[in-house]
PDB file of C-alpha atoms in Angstrom:
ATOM      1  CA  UNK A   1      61.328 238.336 136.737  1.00  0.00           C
ATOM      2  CA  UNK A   2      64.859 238.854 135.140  1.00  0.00           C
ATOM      3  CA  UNK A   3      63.481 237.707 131.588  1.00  0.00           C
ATOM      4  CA  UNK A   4      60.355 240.562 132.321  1.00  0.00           C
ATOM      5  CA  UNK A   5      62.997 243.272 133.269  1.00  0.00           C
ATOM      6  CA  UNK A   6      65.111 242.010 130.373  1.00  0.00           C
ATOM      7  CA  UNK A   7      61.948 242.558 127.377  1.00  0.00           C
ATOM      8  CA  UNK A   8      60.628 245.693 129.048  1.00  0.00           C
ATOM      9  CA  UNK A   9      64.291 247.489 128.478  1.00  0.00           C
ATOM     10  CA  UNK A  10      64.336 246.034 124.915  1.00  0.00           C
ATOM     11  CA  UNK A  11      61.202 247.435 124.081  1.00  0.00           C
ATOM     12  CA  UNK A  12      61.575 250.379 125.524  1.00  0.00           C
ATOM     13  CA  UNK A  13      64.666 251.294 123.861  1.00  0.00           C
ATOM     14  CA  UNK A  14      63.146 249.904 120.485  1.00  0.00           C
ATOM     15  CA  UNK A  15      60.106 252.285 121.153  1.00  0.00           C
ATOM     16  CA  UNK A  16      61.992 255.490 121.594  1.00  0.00           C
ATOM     17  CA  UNK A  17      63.985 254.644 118.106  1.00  0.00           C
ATOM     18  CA  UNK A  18      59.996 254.383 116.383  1.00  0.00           C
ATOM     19  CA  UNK A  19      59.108 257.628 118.005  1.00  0.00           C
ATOM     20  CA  UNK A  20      61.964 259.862 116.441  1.00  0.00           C
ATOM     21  CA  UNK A  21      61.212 259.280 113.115  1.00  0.00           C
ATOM     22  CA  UNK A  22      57.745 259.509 112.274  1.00  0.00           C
ATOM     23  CA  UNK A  23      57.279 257.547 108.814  1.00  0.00           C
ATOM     24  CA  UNK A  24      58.501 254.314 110.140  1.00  0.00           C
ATOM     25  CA  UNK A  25      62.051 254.206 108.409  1.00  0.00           C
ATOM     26  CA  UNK A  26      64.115 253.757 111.342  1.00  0.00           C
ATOM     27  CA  UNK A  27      65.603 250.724 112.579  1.00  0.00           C
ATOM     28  CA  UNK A  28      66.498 250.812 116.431  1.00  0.00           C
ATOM     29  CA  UNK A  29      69.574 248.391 115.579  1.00  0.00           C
ATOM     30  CA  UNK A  30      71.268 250.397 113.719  1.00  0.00           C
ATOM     31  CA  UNK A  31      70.027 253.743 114.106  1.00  0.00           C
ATOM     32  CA  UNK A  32      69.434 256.571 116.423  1.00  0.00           C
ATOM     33  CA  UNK A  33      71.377 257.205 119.213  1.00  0.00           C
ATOM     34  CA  UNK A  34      70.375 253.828 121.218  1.00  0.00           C
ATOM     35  CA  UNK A  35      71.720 251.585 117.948  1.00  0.00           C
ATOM     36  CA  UNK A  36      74.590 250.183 120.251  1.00  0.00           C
ATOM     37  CA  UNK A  37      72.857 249.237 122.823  1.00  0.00           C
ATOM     38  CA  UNK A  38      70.242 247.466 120.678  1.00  0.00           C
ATOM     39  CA  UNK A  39      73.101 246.042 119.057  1.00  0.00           C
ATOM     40  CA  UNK A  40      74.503 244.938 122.717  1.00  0.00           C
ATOM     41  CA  UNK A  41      71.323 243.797 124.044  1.00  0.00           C
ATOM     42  CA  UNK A  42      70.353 241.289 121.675  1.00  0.00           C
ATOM     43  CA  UNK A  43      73.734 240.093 120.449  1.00  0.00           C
ATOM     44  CA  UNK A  44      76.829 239.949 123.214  1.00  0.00           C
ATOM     45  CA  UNK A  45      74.296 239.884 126.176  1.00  0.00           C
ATOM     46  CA  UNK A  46      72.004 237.739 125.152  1.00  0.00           C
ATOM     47  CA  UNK A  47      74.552 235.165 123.895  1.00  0.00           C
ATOM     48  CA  UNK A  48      75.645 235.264 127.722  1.00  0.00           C
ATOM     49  CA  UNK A  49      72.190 234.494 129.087  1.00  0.00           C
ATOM     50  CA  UNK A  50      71.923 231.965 126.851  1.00  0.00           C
ATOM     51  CA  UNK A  51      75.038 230.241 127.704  1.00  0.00           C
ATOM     52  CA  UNK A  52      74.505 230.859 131.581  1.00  0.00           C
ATOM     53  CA  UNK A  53      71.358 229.246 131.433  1.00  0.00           C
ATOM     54  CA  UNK A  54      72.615 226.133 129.156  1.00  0.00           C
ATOM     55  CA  UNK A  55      75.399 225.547 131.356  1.00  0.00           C
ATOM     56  CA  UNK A  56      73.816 226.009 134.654  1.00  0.00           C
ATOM     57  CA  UNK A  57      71.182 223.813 133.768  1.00  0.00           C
ATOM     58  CA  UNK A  58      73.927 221.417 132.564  1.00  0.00           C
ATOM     59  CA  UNK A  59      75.321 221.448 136.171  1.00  0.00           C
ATOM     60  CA  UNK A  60      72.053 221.587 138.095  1.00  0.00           C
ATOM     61  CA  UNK A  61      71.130 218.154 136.071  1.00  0.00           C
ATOM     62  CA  UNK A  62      74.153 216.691 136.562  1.00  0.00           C
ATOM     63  CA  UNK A  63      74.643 217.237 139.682  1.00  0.00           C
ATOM     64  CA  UNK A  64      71.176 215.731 140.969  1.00  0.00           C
ATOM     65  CA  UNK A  65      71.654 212.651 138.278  1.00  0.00           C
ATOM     66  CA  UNK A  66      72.606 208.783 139.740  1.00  0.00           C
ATOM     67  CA  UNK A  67      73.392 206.361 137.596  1.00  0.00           C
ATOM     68  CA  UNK A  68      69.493 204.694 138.771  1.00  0.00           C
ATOM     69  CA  UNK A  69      67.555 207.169 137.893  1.00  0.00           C
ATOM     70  CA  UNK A  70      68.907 210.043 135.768  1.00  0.00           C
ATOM     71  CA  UNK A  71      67.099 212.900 134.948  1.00  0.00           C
ATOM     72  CA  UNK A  72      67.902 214.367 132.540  1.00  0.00           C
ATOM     73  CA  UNK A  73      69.627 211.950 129.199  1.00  0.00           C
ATOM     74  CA  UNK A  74      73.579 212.297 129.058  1.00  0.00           C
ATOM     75  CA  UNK A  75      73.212 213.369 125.293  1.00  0.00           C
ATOM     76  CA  UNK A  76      70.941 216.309 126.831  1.00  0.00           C
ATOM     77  CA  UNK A  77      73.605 217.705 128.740  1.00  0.00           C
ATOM     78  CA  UNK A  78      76.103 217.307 126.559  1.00  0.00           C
ATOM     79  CA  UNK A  79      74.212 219.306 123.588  1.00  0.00           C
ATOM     80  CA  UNK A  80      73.648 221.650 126.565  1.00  0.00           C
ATOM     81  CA  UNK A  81      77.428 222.426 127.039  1.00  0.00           C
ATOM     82  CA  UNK A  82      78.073 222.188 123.988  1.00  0.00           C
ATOM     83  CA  UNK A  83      75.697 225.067 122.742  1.00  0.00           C
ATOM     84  CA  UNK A  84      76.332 227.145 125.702  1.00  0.00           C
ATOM     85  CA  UNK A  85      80.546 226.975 124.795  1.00  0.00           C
ATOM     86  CA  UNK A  86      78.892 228.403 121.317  1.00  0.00           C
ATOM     87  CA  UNK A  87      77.492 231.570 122.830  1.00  0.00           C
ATOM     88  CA  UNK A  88      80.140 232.101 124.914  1.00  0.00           C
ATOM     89  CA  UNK A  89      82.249 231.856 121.609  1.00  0.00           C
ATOM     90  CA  UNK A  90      80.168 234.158 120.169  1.00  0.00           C
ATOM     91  CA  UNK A  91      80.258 237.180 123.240  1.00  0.00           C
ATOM     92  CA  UNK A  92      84.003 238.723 121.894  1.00  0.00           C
ATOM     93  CA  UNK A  93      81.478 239.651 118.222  1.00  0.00           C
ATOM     94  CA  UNK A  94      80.935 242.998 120.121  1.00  0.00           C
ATOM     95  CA  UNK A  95      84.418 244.500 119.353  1.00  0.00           C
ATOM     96  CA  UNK A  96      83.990 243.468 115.201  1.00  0.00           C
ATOM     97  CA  UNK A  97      81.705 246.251 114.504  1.00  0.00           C
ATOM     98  CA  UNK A  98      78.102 246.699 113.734  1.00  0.00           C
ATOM     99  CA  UNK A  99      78.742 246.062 109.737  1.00  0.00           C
ATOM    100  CA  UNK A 100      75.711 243.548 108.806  1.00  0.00           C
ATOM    101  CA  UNK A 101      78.424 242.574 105.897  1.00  0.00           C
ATOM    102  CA  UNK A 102      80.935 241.214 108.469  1.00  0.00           C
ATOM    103  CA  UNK A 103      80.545 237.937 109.174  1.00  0.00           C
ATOM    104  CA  UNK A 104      81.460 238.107 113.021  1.00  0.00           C
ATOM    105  CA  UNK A 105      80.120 241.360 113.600  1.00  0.00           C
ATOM    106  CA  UNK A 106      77.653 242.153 116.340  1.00  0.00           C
ATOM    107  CA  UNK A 107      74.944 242.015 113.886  1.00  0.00           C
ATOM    108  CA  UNK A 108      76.260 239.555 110.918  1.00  0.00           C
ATOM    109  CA  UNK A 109      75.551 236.165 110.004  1.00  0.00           C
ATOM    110  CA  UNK A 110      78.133 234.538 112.627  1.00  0.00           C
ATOM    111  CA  UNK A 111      77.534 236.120 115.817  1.00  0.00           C
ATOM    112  CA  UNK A 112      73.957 236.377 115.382  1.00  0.00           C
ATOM    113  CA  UNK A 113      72.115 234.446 113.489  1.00  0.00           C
ATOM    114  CA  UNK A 114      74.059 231.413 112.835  1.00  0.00           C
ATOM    115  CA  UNK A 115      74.683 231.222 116.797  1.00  0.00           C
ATOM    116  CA  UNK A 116      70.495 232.155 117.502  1.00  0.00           C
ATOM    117  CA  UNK A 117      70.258 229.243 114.418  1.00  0.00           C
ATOM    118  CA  UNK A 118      72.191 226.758 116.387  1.00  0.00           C
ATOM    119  CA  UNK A 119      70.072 227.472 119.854  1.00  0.00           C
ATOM    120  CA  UNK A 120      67.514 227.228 118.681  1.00  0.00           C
ATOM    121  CA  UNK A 121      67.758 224.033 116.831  1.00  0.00           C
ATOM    122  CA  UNK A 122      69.361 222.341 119.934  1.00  0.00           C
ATOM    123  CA  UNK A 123      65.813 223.949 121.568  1.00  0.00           C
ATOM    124  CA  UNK A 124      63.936 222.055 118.935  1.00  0.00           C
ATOM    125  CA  UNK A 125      65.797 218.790 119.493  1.00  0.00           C
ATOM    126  CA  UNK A 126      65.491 218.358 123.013  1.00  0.00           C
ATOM    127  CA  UNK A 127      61.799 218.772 122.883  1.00  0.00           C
ATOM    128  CA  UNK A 128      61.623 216.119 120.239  1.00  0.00           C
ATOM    129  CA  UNK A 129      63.927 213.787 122.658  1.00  0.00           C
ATOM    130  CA  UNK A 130      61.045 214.447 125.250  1.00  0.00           C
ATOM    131  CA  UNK A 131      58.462 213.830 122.998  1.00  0.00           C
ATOM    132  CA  UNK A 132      59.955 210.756 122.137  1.00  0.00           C
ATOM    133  CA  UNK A 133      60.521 209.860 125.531  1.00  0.00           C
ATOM    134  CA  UNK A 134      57.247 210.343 127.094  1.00  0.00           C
ATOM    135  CA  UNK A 135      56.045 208.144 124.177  1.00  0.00           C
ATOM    136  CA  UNK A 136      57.894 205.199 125.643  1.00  0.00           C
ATOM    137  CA  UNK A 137      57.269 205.871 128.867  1.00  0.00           C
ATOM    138  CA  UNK A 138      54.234 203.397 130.408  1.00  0.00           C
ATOM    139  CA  UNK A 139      51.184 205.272 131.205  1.00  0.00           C
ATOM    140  CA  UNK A 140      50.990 206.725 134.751  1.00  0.00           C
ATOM    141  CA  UNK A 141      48.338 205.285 136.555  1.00  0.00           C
ATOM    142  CA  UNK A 142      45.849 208.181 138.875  1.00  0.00           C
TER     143      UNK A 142
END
């Protein structure tokens, strides 16, 4: 419900940006008068969702895990921390400007894309590591 309410705010403000200027040059990041909340929305905020949900389902999974039967791998939660520390780290980008050229900026290469890079490799991984692991697993029998 929170991820709905989330997109139909985003759009919404990215709509408004495509209906002030008619011939399509506008970008709703970085212009009009909604650019820094665009700029908030998908950078400092989002990096915090992120991280809240890496790190609560880091705790969630280790705190149901026994040593018998875990469920979720150890390497799985690590990665899990580990790329939710990395948006946190990237949050504090929203008082380095909205210059593109600026490495840690809201919307540069640090903050935003190498960070959304590293997510959503770690995404990519884990879903290999299930892959792999269902693979191995003995057929269930119905």
């Amino acid at each position: 419900m929170a991820e709905l309410l989330r997109r139909d705010i985003f759009e919404q403000v990215s709509a408004r940006a495509g209906l002030q200027c008619v011939e399509g040059g506008m970008d709703p990041t970085t212009d009009g008068p909604l650019a820094a909340a665009m700029a908030l929305a998908h950078g400092p905020i989002a990096h915090l969702w992120i991280a809240m949900f890496f790190l609560g389902f880091a705790r969630a999974a280790q705190q149901f895990m026994s040593a018998a039967s875990p469920v979720v791998p150890r390497w799985a939660l690590r990665g899990a921390v580990v790329v939710g520390v990395i948006n946190l780290l990237a949050v504090p980008s929203l008082y380095f400007g909205m210059d593109a050229t600026h490495f840690y900026a809201v919307n540069g290469w640090g903050a935003d894309a190498l960070v959304g890079l590293l997510t959503l490799v770690w995404v990519g991984f884990l879903g290999l590591g299930i892959h792999r692991a269902r693979k191995n697993r003995a057929p269930m029998l119905t």
